[in-house]
Tab-separated table of C-alpha atoms in Angstrom:
chain	number	residue	atom	x	y	z
A	1	MET	CA	43.512	-166.771	9.493
A	2	GLY	CA	45.540	-165.458	6.231
A	3	ASP	CA	42.993	-163.167	4.938
A	4	GLY	CA	45.184	-160.061	6.558
A	5	LYS	CA	47.371	-157.837	4.045
A	6	GLY	CA	50.037	-160.618	4.531
A	7	GLY	CA	47.798	-163.362	3.383
A	8	TYR	CA	46.882	-161.293	-0.088
A	9	TRP	CA	50.451	-160.278	-0.963
A	10	ARG	CA	51.533	-163.921	-0.048
A	11	TRP	CA	48.749	-165.250	-2.012
A	12	MET	CA	49.259	-162.802	-5.187
A	13	GLY	CA	52.994	-163.985	-5.145
A	14	TRP	CA	52.051	-167.502	-5.309
A	15	LEU	CA	49.530	-167.421	-8.024
A	16	ALA	CA	52.537	-165.008	-9.890
A	17	ILE	CA	54.419	-168.081	-9.395
A	18	ALA	CA	52.120	-170.711	-10.588
A	19	CYS	CA	51.021	-168.356	-13.103
A	20	LEU	CA	54.905	-168.026	-14.751
A	21	SER	CA	55.610	-171.926	-14.238
A	22	LEU	CA	52.019	-173.267	-15.768
A	23	PRO	CA	51.178	-170.765	-18.052
A	24	LEU	CA	47.645	-173.111	-19.093
A	25	GLN	CA	46.275	-174.446	-15.899
A	26	ALA	CA	45.995	-173.969	-12.047
A	27	LEU	CA	45.973	-177.104	-10.608
A	28	THR	CA	43.584	-176.156	-7.612
A	29	THR	CA	40.853	-173.572	-8.227
A	30	GLU	CA	40.710	-170.807	-6.126
A	31	PRO	CA	39.609	-171.685	-2.526
A	32	VAL	CA	35.527	-170.198	-2.749
A	33	ARG	CA	35.322	-168.471	1.298
A	34	GLN	CA	31.882	-169.078	2.716
A	35	PRO	CA	30.765	-168.587	6.163
A	36	HIS	CA	33.408	-170.486	8.452
A	37	ILE	CA	34.787	-172.375	5.526
A	38	ARG	CA	37.217	-172.602	2.316
A	39	ALA	CA	36.532	-174.531	-0.142
A	40	SER	CA	38.642	-175.836	-3.609
A	41	LEU	CA	39.081	-178.580	-5.949
A	42	VAL	CA	42.747	-179.779	-5.814
A	43	SER	CA	44.571	-182.061	-8.535
A	44	GLU	CA	47.963	-183.867	-7.527
A	45	VAL	CA	49.354	-184.277	-11.084
A	46	ASP	CA	49.762	-181.708	-13.708
A	47	SER	CA	47.700	-183.857	-16.848
A	48	LEU	CA	45.488	-186.701	-17.120
A	49	ILE	CA	46.673	-189.214	-18.915
A	50	PRO	CA	44.149	-191.276	-21.645
A	51	GLY	CA	43.765	-194.534	-19.920
A	52	GLY	CA	45.329	-193.331	-16.722
A	53	THR	CA	43.570	-192.935	-13.427
A	54	VAL	CA	44.797	-189.247	-11.290
A	55	THR	CA	43.683	-188.146	-8.052
A	56	VAL	CA	41.979	-185.173	-7.729
A	57	GLY	CA	40.164	-183.692	-4.112
A	58	LEU	CA	38.055	-181.341	-2.356
A	59	LEU	CA	39.757	-179.559	-0.112
A	60	LEU	CA	37.706	-178.298	2.966
A	61	GLN	CA	39.180	-175.744	5.285
A	62	PRO	CA	37.158	-174.973	8.207
A	63	ASP	CA	37.559	-172.191	10.530
A	64	PRO	CA	39.633	-172.956	13.601
A	65	ASP	CA	37.589	-174.915	15.918
A	66	TRP	CA	34.302	-175.717	12.918
A	67	HIS	CA	34.473	-179.111	11.774
A	68	VAL	CA	32.995	-181.141	8.725
A	69	TYR	CA	31.690	-184.625	8.720
A	70	TRP	CA	32.656	-187.922	8.140
A	71	ARG	CA	30.122	-190.184	5.681
A	72	ASN	CA	28.375	-191.603	8.675
A	73	PRO	CA	28.174	-188.079	10.467
A	74	GLY	CA	26.908	-189.434	13.812
A	75	ASP	CA	23.869	-188.337	15.565
A	76	SER	CA	23.531	-185.434	14.249
A	77	GLY	CA	25.066	-183.388	10.864
A	78	MET	CA	25.679	-184.289	7.418
A	79	PRO	CA	28.461	-185.533	5.247
A	80	PRO	CA	30.195	-183.513	2.330
A	81	ARG	CA	28.957	-183.812	-0.982
A	82	LEU	CA	30.290	-183.991	-4.626
A	83	ASN	CA	27.950	-183.859	-8.074
A	84	TRP	CA	30.233	-184.194	-10.896
A	85	ASP	CA	29.673	-183.088	-14.227
A	86	THR	CA	32.276	-184.044	-16.527
A	87	PRO	CA	33.153	-184.618	-20.322
A	88	ALA	CA	32.431	-188.068	-21.905
A	89	GLY	CA	35.468	-190.621	-21.388
A	90	ILE	CA	35.859	-188.908	-17.785
A	91	ASP	CA	34.932	-191.250	-15.113
A	92	MET	CA	35.053	-189.738	-11.162
A	93	GLY	CA	34.818	-192.378	-8.603
A	94	ALA	CA	33.412	-191.934	-4.599
A	95	ILE	CA	34.557	-189.880	-2.146
A	96	GLN	CA	38.189	-191.962	-0.612
A	97	TRP	CA	36.791	-190.923	3.070
A	98	PRO	CA	40.208	-190.824	5.298
A	99	PHE	CA	39.073	-191.802	8.901
A	100	PRO	CA	37.124	-189.223	11.283
A	101	GLN	CA	38.136	-187.875	14.421
A	102	PRO	CA	35.297	-188.822	17.179
A	103	ILE	CA	33.601	-185.225	18.014
A	104	PRO	CA	31.459	-185.404	21.345
A	105	VAL	CA	28.627	-182.996	21.908
A	106	GLN	CA	27.263	-182.672	25.089
A	107	HIS	CA	26.015	-186.378	25.799
A	108	LEU	CA	25.952	-187.124	21.723
A	109	MET	CA	28.578	-187.936	19.361
A	110	ASN	CA	29.562	-186.773	16.171
A	111	PHE	CA	32.291	-188.186	13.180
A	112	GLY	CA	34.249	-185.636	11.498
A	113	TYR	CA	37.102	-183.475	10.766
A	114	HIS	CA	38.668	-180.835	12.864
A	115	ASP	CA	41.389	-179.363	10.768
A	116	GLN	CA	41.196	-179.150	6.971
A	117	VAL	CA	40.560	-182.388	5.160
A	118	LEU	CA	41.006	-183.357	1.193
A	119	LEU	CA	38.755	-185.466	0.039
A	120	PRO	CA	40.291	-187.485	-2.756
A	121	VAL	CA	38.316	-188.985	-5.668
A	122	ALA	CA	39.462	-191.051	-8.253
A	123	VAL	CA	39.648	-189.600	-12.068
A	124	ARG	CA	39.420	-192.836	-14.628
A	125	VAL	CA	40.194	-191.110	-17.992
A	126	ALA	CA	39.245	-193.216	-21.478
A	127	GLU	CA	41.642	-194.278	-23.975
A	128	SER	CA	39.610	-192.807	-26.532
A	129	VAL	CA	39.679	-188.895	-24.742
A	130	PRO	CA	40.980	-186.496	-27.402
A	131	ALA	CA	44.382	-184.309	-26.178
A	132	GLY	CA	43.281	-180.768	-24.791
A	133	PRO	CA	41.724	-179.058	-21.786
A	134	VAL	CA	38.672	-180.650	-19.632
A	135	SER	CA	36.594	-179.448	-17.102
A	136	LEU	CA	36.014	-181.390	-14.009
A	137	VAL	CA	32.978	-179.349	-12.491
A	138	ALA	CA	31.734	-180.024	-9.087
A	139	GLN	CA	28.799	-179.007	-7.191
A	140	ALA	CA	29.831	-179.473	-3.521
A	141	SER	CA	28.041	-179.333	-0.699
A	142	TRP	CA	28.466	-179.120	3.230
A	143	LEU	CA	27.878	-178.635	6.436
A	144	VAL	CA	30.566	-176.952	8.682
A	145	CYS	CA	29.832	-176.792	12.290
A	146	LYS	CA	31.248	-174.989	15.822
A	147	GLU	CA	27.710	-175.729	18.256
A	148	THR	CA	25.770	-174.030	15.726
A	149	CYS	CA	25.992	-175.201	12.120
A	150	VAL	CA	26.222	-173.475	8.519
A	151	PRO	CA	25.183	-175.473	5.109
A	152	GLY	CA	26.984	-174.449	2.213
A	153	SER	CA	27.674	-175.248	-1.413
A	154	ALA	CA	29.805	-174.119	-4.350
A	155	ARG	CA	30.156	-174.885	-7.820
A	156	LEU	CA	34.189	-175.881	-8.717
A	157	GLU	CA	35.481	-176.272	-11.913
A	158	LEU	CA	39.194	-177.388	-12.120
A	159	THR	CA	40.436	-177.117	-15.837
A	160	LEU	CA	43.308	-179.997	-16.970
A	161	PRO	CA	45.275	-181.033	-19.830
A	162	VAL	CA	44.993	-184.695	-21.145
A	163	ARG	CA	48.028	-185.357	-22.538
A	164	ALA	CA	49.649	-189.083	-23.022
A	165	GLY	CA	53.065	-189.508	-21.081
A	166	ALA	CA	54.359	-189.286	-17.588
A	167	ALA	CA	51.824	-186.942	-15.316
A	168	VAL	CA	54.238	-184.341	-12.784
A	169	VAL	CA	52.986	-184.721	-9.331
A	170	ASP	CA	52.489	-180.978	-7.739
A	171	ALA	CA	55.141	-180.791	-4.740
A	172	GLN	CA	52.715	-178.209	-3.345
A	173	VAL	CA	49.683	-180.095	-3.142
A	174	ALA	CA	51.779	-183.888	-2.456
A	175	PRO	CA	51.343	-183.404	1.310
A	176	LEU	CA	47.800	-183.137	1.724
A	177	PHE	CA	47.242	-186.308	-0.844
A	178	ARG	CA	50.333	-187.649	1.109
A	179	ARG	CA	48.186	-187.242	4.569
A	180	ALA	CA	44.629	-188.719	2.936
A	181	ARG	CA	46.674	-191.736	1.680
A	182	GLU	CA	48.028	-192.460	5.064
A	183	ARG	CA	44.272	-191.907	6.667
A	184	GLN	CA	42.964	-193.824	4.422
A	185	PRO	CA	41.243	-197.183	6.105
A	186	GLN	CA	42.576	-200.376	5.070
A	187	PRO	CA	40.520	-203.450	4.594
A	188	LEU	CA	41.358	-205.921	7.480
A	189	GLY	CA	41.628	-209.290	6.643
A	190	LEU	CA	39.501	-211.624	8.972
A	191	LEU	CA	39.566	-215.190	10.280
A	192	GLY	CA	36.227	-214.395	11.955
A	193	ALA	CA	33.762	-212.124	12.788
A	194	SER	CA	30.279	-212.105	14.677
A	195	ALA	CA	27.925	-209.323	16.023
A	196	VAL	CA	25.291	-210.433	18.489
A	197	ALA	CA	22.264	-208.480	19.864
A	198	GLY	CA	21.780	-208.379	23.390
A	199	GLY	CA	18.396	-207.030	25.403
A	200	GLU	CA	20.964	-204.017	26.441
A	201	ALA	CA	23.882	-204.109	24.193
A	202	ILE	CA	25.599	-205.320	20.965
A	203	ALA	CA	28.520	-207.275	21.211
A	204	ILE	CA	31.080	-207.668	18.491
A	205	ASP	CA	33.766	-209.982	18.005
A	206	ILE	CA	37.021	-209.542	15.570
A	207	TYR	CA	39.470	-212.067	14.506
A	208	ALA	CA	41.772	-210.998	12.090
A	209	THR	CA	44.137	-212.533	9.771
A	210	GLN	CA	47.552	-210.225	11.270
A	211	PRO	CA	48.149	-209.229	14.807
A	212	VAL	CA	47.208	-205.937	14.097
A	213	PHE	CA	46.307	-204.625	17.818
A	214	ASP	CA	49.163	-205.393	19.133
A	215	GLY	CA	50.893	-203.063	21.687
A	216	ALA	CA	47.737	-200.693	20.510
A	217	GLN	CA	47.726	-198.083	23.599
A	218	ARG	CA	44.090	-197.082	22.097
A	219	VAL	CA	41.433	-198.392	19.740
A	220	GLU	CA	38.386	-196.624	18.821
A	221	PHE	CA	35.355	-198.351	16.470
A	222	ILE	CA	33.957	-195.708	14.541
A	223	PRO	CA	31.057	-197.444	12.932
A	224	ALA	CA	29.635	-196.693	9.508
A	225	THR	CA	26.406	-198.916	10.243
A	226	GLU	CA	23.485	-196.657	11.109
A	227	ASP	CA	21.016	-197.919	14.250
A	228	LEU	CA	23.326	-200.566	15.518
A	229	VAL	CA	24.777	-198.772	18.158
A	230	GLU	CA	24.516	-195.682	20.394
A	231	TYR	CA	27.243	-193.546	19.418
A	232	GLY	CA	27.340	-191.564	22.235
A	233	GLU	CA	27.292	-194.239	24.742
A	234	PRO	CA	30.414	-195.521	26.033
A	235	ALA	CA	32.066	-198.823	24.031
A	236	LYS	CA	34.035	-201.041	26.087
A	237	LEU	CA	37.021	-202.642	23.730
A	238	ARG	CA	39.158	-205.367	24.912
A	239	TRP	CA	42.084	-206.478	22.455
A	240	LYS	CA	45.034	-208.419	22.048
A	241	LYS	CA	47.172	-209.390	19.301
A	242	ASN	CA	44.746	-209.930	16.328
A	243	ARG	CA	41.777	-210.473	18.295
A	244	LEU	CA	39.378	-207.663	19.385
A	245	SER	CA	35.821	-207.703	21.269
A	246	ILE	CA	33.372	-204.286	21.235
A	247	GLU	CA	30.688	-203.926	23.693
A	248	GLN	CA	28.099	-200.996	23.431
A	249	PRO	CA	24.633	-200.246	24.267
A	250	ARG	CA	22.076	-200.641	21.297
A	251	ALA	CA	21.010	-197.651	19.335
A	252	LEU	CA	17.898	-195.903	20.563
A	253	THR	CA	16.722	-196.884	16.519
A	254	PHE	CA	18.046	-200.424	16.658
A	255	THR	CA	15.588	-202.912	15.290
A	256	ARG	CA	17.579	-205.947	14.368
A	257	LEU	CA	20.713	-206.758	13.340
A	258	PRO	CA	21.543	-205.894	9.727
A	259	ASP	CA	22.639	-208.252	6.690
A	260	SER	CA	26.395	-206.367	7.067
A	261	VAL	CA	27.932	-204.802	9.716
A	262	GLU	CA	30.690	-202.061	8.740
A	263	GLY	CA	33.134	-199.623	10.779
A	264	LEU	CA	36.472	-198.593	11.056
A	265	LEU	CA	38.861	-199.542	14.239
A	266	VAL	CA	41.554	-196.549	14.624
A	267	VAL	CA	44.562	-197.563	16.242
A	268	ASP	CA	46.279	-195.261	18.347
A	269	ARG	CA	44.982	-192.421	15.716
A	270	ARG	CA	47.357	-192.795	13.620
A	271	ARG	CA	46.156	-195.982	11.480
A	272	ALA	CA	42.403	-197.151	10.469
A	273	TRP	CA	41.108	-200.734	9.584
A	274	LEU	CA	37.982	-201.203	7.588
A	275	VAL	CA	35.699	-204.425	8.661
A	276	LYS	CA	33.002	-205.289	7.035
A	277	PHE	CA	31.306	-208.807	8.113
A	278	LYS	CA	27.445	-210.463	8.202
A	279	PRO	CA	26.527	-210.925	11.459
B	1	MET	CA	60.879	-212.546	24.625
B	2	LYS	CA	58.117	-212.550	26.617
B	3	THR	CA	55.084	-211.141	24.961
B	4	LEU	CA	52.728	-208.828	26.880
B	5	THR	CA	49.483	-211.052	27.348
B	6	LEU	CA	47.738	-209.084	29.484
B	7	TRP	CA	43.685	-207.779	27.549
B	8	ILE	CA	43.621	-204.244	27.757
B	9	VAL	CA	40.316	-202.555	28.802
B	10	VAL	CA	39.541	-199.535	27.652
B	11	VAL	CA	35.953	-197.741	29.278
B	12	ALA	CA	35.432	-194.676	27.191
B	13	ALA	CA	34.600	-191.993	29.356
B	14	VAL	CA	30.484	-191.038	29.691
B	15	ILE	CA	30.089	-187.781	28.073
B	16	GLY	CA	27.495	-186.149	29.836
B	17	SER	CA	25.142	-187.318	32.541
B	18	GLY	CA	21.385	-186.616	33.006
B	19	LEU	CA	20.124	-188.912	30.300
B	20	SER	CA	16.944	-190.677	31.763
B	21	SER	CA	17.374	-194.133	32.157
B	22	ALA	CA	13.777	-194.596	30.698
B	23	LYS	CA	14.022	-194.658	27.317
B	24	PRO	CA	11.121	-193.823	24.578
B	25	VAL	CA	10.337	-197.270	23.068
B	26	ILE	CA	7.879	-198.112	20.247
B	27	GLY	CA	4.588	-199.952	21.340
B	28	GLN	CA	5.334	-199.215	25.167
B	29	PRO	CA	3.486	-196.149	26.682
B	30	ALA	CA	5.220	-192.878	25.656
B	31	PRO	CA	7.070	-191.057	28.339
B	32	SER	CA	4.892	-188.941	30.772
B	33	PHE	CA	5.537	-184.876	31.415
B	34	SER	CA	4.050	-182.191	32.467
B	35	VAL	CA	5.771	-178.703	31.269
B	36	ALA	CA	4.556	-175.238	30.548
B	37	ASP	CA	3.074	-174.020	26.883
B	38	THR	CA	4.316	-170.465	25.931
B	39	ARG	CA	0.886	-169.225	27.642
B	40	GLY	CA	2.102	-170.359	30.706
B	41	ASN	CA	-0.203	-173.491	31.175
B	42	GLN	CA	0.919	-176.583	32.156
B	43	VAL	CA	0.726	-179.333	29.670
B	44	SER	CA	0.791	-182.904	30.545
B	45	LEU	CA	0.599	-185.831	28.086
B	46	ASP	CA	-2.066	-187.038	29.967
B	47	ASP	CA	-4.259	-184.038	29.376
B	48	TYR	CA	-4.745	-185.452	25.520
B	49	ALA	CA	-5.776	-189.093	26.286
B	50	GLY	CA	-8.105	-190.362	23.360
B	51	LYS	CA	-6.115	-188.020	20.824
B	52	VAL	CA	-3.220	-188.411	18.550
B	53	VAL	CA	-0.395	-186.545	19.922
B	54	ILE	CA	2.494	-185.352	17.401
B	55	LEU	CA	5.917	-183.777	18.786
B	56	GLU	CA	8.328	-181.664	17.080
B	57	TRP	CA	11.551	-180.565	18.229
B	58	THR	CA	12.582	-177.478	16.796
B	59	ASN	CA	15.165	-174.961	16.933
B	60	HIS	CA	14.070	-172.188	14.427
B	61	LEU	CA	17.791	-170.946	13.922
B	62	CYS	CA	19.119	-174.252	12.838
B	63	PRO	CA	19.268	-174.649	9.323
B	64	PHE	CA	17.395	-178.016	8.961
B	65	VAL	CA	14.701	-176.532	10.743
B	66	GLU	CA	14.375	-173.456	8.531
B	67	LYS	CA	14.478	-176.067	5.503
B	68	HIS	CA	11.261	-177.349	6.772
B	69	TYR	CA	9.423	-173.979	7.505
B	70	ALA	CA	10.983	-171.488	4.385
B	71	SER	CA	9.299	-174.002	2.223
B	72	GLY	CA	6.078	-174.038	4.261
B	73	ASN	CA	6.480	-177.997	4.590
B	74	MET	CA	5.970	-177.932	8.640
B	75	GLN	CA	3.247	-175.688	8.841
B	76	ALA	CA	1.667	-177.782	6.054
B	77	LEU	CA	2.143	-180.383	8.311
B	78	GLN	CA	0.752	-178.866	11.202
B	79	GLU	CA	-2.333	-177.227	9.529
B	80	LYS	CA	-3.241	-180.771	8.208
B	81	TYR	CA	-2.894	-182.695	11.072
B	82	THR	CA	-4.649	-180.159	13.610
B	83	GLY	CA	-7.244	-179.805	11.254
B	84	GLU	CA	-8.218	-183.320	11.672
B	85	GLY	CA	-8.398	-183.337	15.523
B	86	VAL	CA	-4.623	-184.353	16.256
B	87	VAL	CA	-2.801	-182.211	18.995
B	88	TRP	CA	0.894	-180.563	17.356
B	89	LEU	CA	3.256	-179.749	20.100
B	90	SER	CA	6.147	-177.957	19.067
B	91	VAL	CA	9.105	-178.342	21.610
B	92	ILE	CA	11.954	-175.639	22.108
B	93	SER	CA	14.549	-177.696	24.328
B	94	SER	CA	17.354	-175.034	23.737
B	95	ALA	CA	18.897	-173.886	26.805
B	96	PRO	CA	19.537	-170.225	28.347
B	97	GLY	CA	22.239	-168.901	26.117
B	98	LYS	CA	22.089	-171.415	23.371
B	99	GLN	CA	21.078	-171.309	19.847
B	100	GLY	CA	17.006	-171.574	19.267
B	101	HIS	CA	16.817	-170.241	22.951
B	102	VAL	CA	13.799	-167.758	23.218
B	103	SER	CA	11.250	-166.661	25.869
B	104	ALA	CA	7.704	-167.506	25.882
B	105	GLN	CA	6.427	-164.222	24.020
B	106	GLU	CA	9.452	-164.474	21.121
B	107	ALA	CA	8.431	-168.524	20.268
B	108	ASP	CA	4.916	-167.171	20.027
B	109	ARG	CA	5.807	-164.284	17.869
B	110	LEU	CA	7.674	-166.950	15.744
B	111	THR	CA	4.604	-168.996	15.434
B	112	THR	CA	2.911	-165.627	14.166
B	113	SER	CA	5.545	-164.383	11.687
B	114	ARG	CA	5.758	-167.879	10.220
B	115	ALA	CA	2.339	-168.821	9.760
B	116	ALA	CA	3.039	-172.167	11.807
B	117	LYS	CA	-0.143	-173.950	13.299
B	118	PRO	CA	0.838	-176.116	16.110
B	119	SER	CA	-1.652	-176.553	19.216
B	120	ARG	CA	0.813	-175.523	21.389
B	121	VAL	CA	4.666	-174.899	22.000
B	122	LEU	CA	6.624	-176.132	25.309
B	123	MET	CA	8.959	-174.155	26.797
B	124	ASP	CA	11.440	-177.314	27.686
B	125	ALA	CA	14.767	-175.077	28.397
B	126	ALA	CA	16.239	-177.382	31.181
B	127	GLY	CA	15.951	-179.805	28.494
B	128	THR	CA	13.859	-182.223	30.767
B	129	VAL	CA	11.142	-183.621	27.742
B	130	GLY	CA	13.616	-183.543	25.465
B	131	ARG	CA	15.690	-186.139	27.527
B	132	LEU	CA	12.761	-187.519	28.675
B	133	TYR	CA	12.232	-188.378	24.327
B	134	ALA	CA	16.329	-188.848	23.806
B	135	ALA	CA	15.500	-186.024	20.971
B	136	LYS	CA	18.977	-185.253	19.539
B	137	THR	CA	18.000	-183.413	16.578
B	138	THR	CA	15.928	-180.307	15.510
B	139	PRO	CA	13.958	-181.459	13.939
B	140	HIS	CA	13.239	-184.528	15.906
B	141	MET	CA	9.414	-186.129	15.802
B	142	TYR	CA	7.634	-188.588	17.714
B	143	ILE	CA	4.006	-189.925	16.984
B	144	ILE	CA	2.157	-191.219	19.960
B	145	ASP	CA	-1.930	-192.875	19.184
B	146	SER	CA	-4.467	-191.964	21.186
B	147	LYS	CA	-4.251	-194.302	23.435
B	148	GLY	CA	-1.151	-192.917	24.710
B	149	THR	CA	1.418	-195.600	22.990
B	150	LEU	CA	4.735	-194.598	21.014
B	151	ARG	CA	4.285	-195.399	17.415
B	152	TYR	CA	6.851	-193.233	15.625
B	153	MET	CA	10.246	-191.658	16.463
B	154	GLY	CA	12.826	-190.462	14.181
B	155	ALA	CA	13.111	-187.972	11.079
B	156	ILE	CA	10.822	-186.123	9.091
B	157	ASP	CA	11.354	-187.438	5.821
B	158	SER	CA	14.246	-189.364	4.047
B	159	ILE	CA	17.265	-187.020	2.753
B	160	ASN	CA	19.346	-185.723	5.171
B	161	SER	CA	20.119	-182.497	3.689
B	162	ALA	CA	19.267	-178.314	4.178
B	163	ASN	CA	18.185	-178.140	1.085
B	164	VAL	CA	14.475	-177.298	0.188
B	165	ALA	CA	14.932	-178.737	-3.274
B	166	ASP	CA	14.961	-182.018	-1.573
B	167	ILE	CA	11.820	-181.935	0.504
B	168	GLU	CA	9.429	-183.040	-2.803
B	169	ARG	CA	11.836	-186.128	-3.693
B	170	ALA	CA	11.942	-187.331	-0.097
B	171	THR	CA	9.450	-189.618	1.815
B	172	ASN	CA	7.914	-187.840	4.301
B	173	TYR	CA	7.850	-190.381	7.277
B	174	VAL	CA	5.538	-188.044	9.815
B	175	GLU	CA	2.555	-188.308	6.736
B	176	GLN	CA	3.403	-191.787	6.303
B	177	GLY	CA	3.374	-192.845	9.681
B	178	MET	CA	-0.237	-190.903	10.098
B	179	THR	CA	-1.469	-192.297	7.547
B	180	GLU	CA	-0.988	-195.791	8.300
B	181	LEU	CA	-1.773	-195.275	11.944
B	182	LEU	CA	-4.849	-193.324	10.942
B	183	ALA	CA	-5.892	-196.282	8.543
B	184	GLY	CA	-5.660	-198.761	11.550
B	185	ALA	CA	-2.594	-199.892	10.163
B	186	VAL	CA	1.223	-201.043	11.154
B	187	ILE	CA	3.249	-197.840	10.986
B	188	SER	CA	5.441	-199.940	8.316
B	189	LYS	CA	8.755	-197.768	9.482
B	190	PRO	CA	8.208	-196.974	13.115
B	191	VAL	CA	12.116	-195.726	13.980
B	192	THR	CA	14.430	-193.687	11.679
B	193	ARG	CA	17.740	-191.933	12.158
B	194	ALA	CA	16.366	-188.309	12.953
B	195	TYR	CA	18.527	-185.627	10.886
B	196	GLY	CA	19.293	-182.162	11.913
B	197	CYS	CA	21.041	-180.055	14.361
B	198	THR	CA	21.996	-181.152	17.578
B	199	VAL	CA	19.548	-180.090	20.121
B	200	LYS	CA	20.874	-177.261	22.192
B	201	TYR	CA	20.739	-178.784	25.827
């Protein structure tokens, strides 16, 4: 994919344009190619602002039909990880995970991303950081799978200038960040919620402040809490306006209800709500 | 305007079948099985009455299994416990044509080349024993006490990674469980979430 002659010249052309227009900085690290995946760091804007926050991201591009994982990978797999090394005064936030797709594997279930995915991270810059170039260094690791899996890791270094004034959004990468934002789960306001453990199944009832399930054709429950439900067993979901109930067999690893239940409710594969409550 | 007031019921399709209705339960008798080892002997759990048995699901090409063999971690556990009279059964549930499926001869060669020390290697290409124990990943570990009661099921250790460097930092749940079991204590973490590659049924 794109690694033929045409892809090479297109890349070189793009690089030449990038060099002409941005003589000092690249907003994207050159993708590191590893078995079945490419990985790079991408910045949404052209500079870091003292006292401000901007967004960068880890762009993972698995081969067609290969996938990487969400923060709860499901029955197997491993989420991507980022370990940052940055200068004083620059703080990196946690990965802002876009909602994943359920990926069934035989009778088991994984949660991940089949296509390329941008994992955004906020960069907070202290007022005291002086102008000039800074390096954001990430040690990134991941597991990429189709039927079999290959672990990978790379050191990625993104250099950006610190300067006062307005940061300019890079039009090349803007769609990646827009898509990642559209797929961020939004916290669901709750009037009430409960989880009850039966002998075989877990019953969850959600009573939202807004009619977010009105007209929904499909709602999927993606648990973030582990050892609660058996991911690969069929979940029975019923919804109406602002109410939703879930019944799903207990996880084989279930021992007792946790202090906090957390998961995503994905509506029509377009929008995800984050629910978190004490059962 | 009339509002749609019907409750919509969605039942997700049952993915796959053949998952045994019997489930492995901590504190209950471990599911009994009979399956051939690499030498062609029929091996039954009942053969080991009075002995502690450790089950290890394996697939030599899985990076998470490689982590614990390349480091010598798995071999060290096998050597330690078989030396104490514990029976260690490595189980290969990869189906023919799937990753990790090997002939009995290849399985024995892997044992030799990796200096592994299981008591036996069980050939479960049909996945019968794997499904009986609901083995999900390689590795996936089980401890059965001398009375045939299931006492531990789950991960080999506490850090989900394919990185050898993490072994030292992790809590080894098999070692912890065995230490508690052999001391006559209650196993403090009897169930953990196994990590690794999906068993290639």
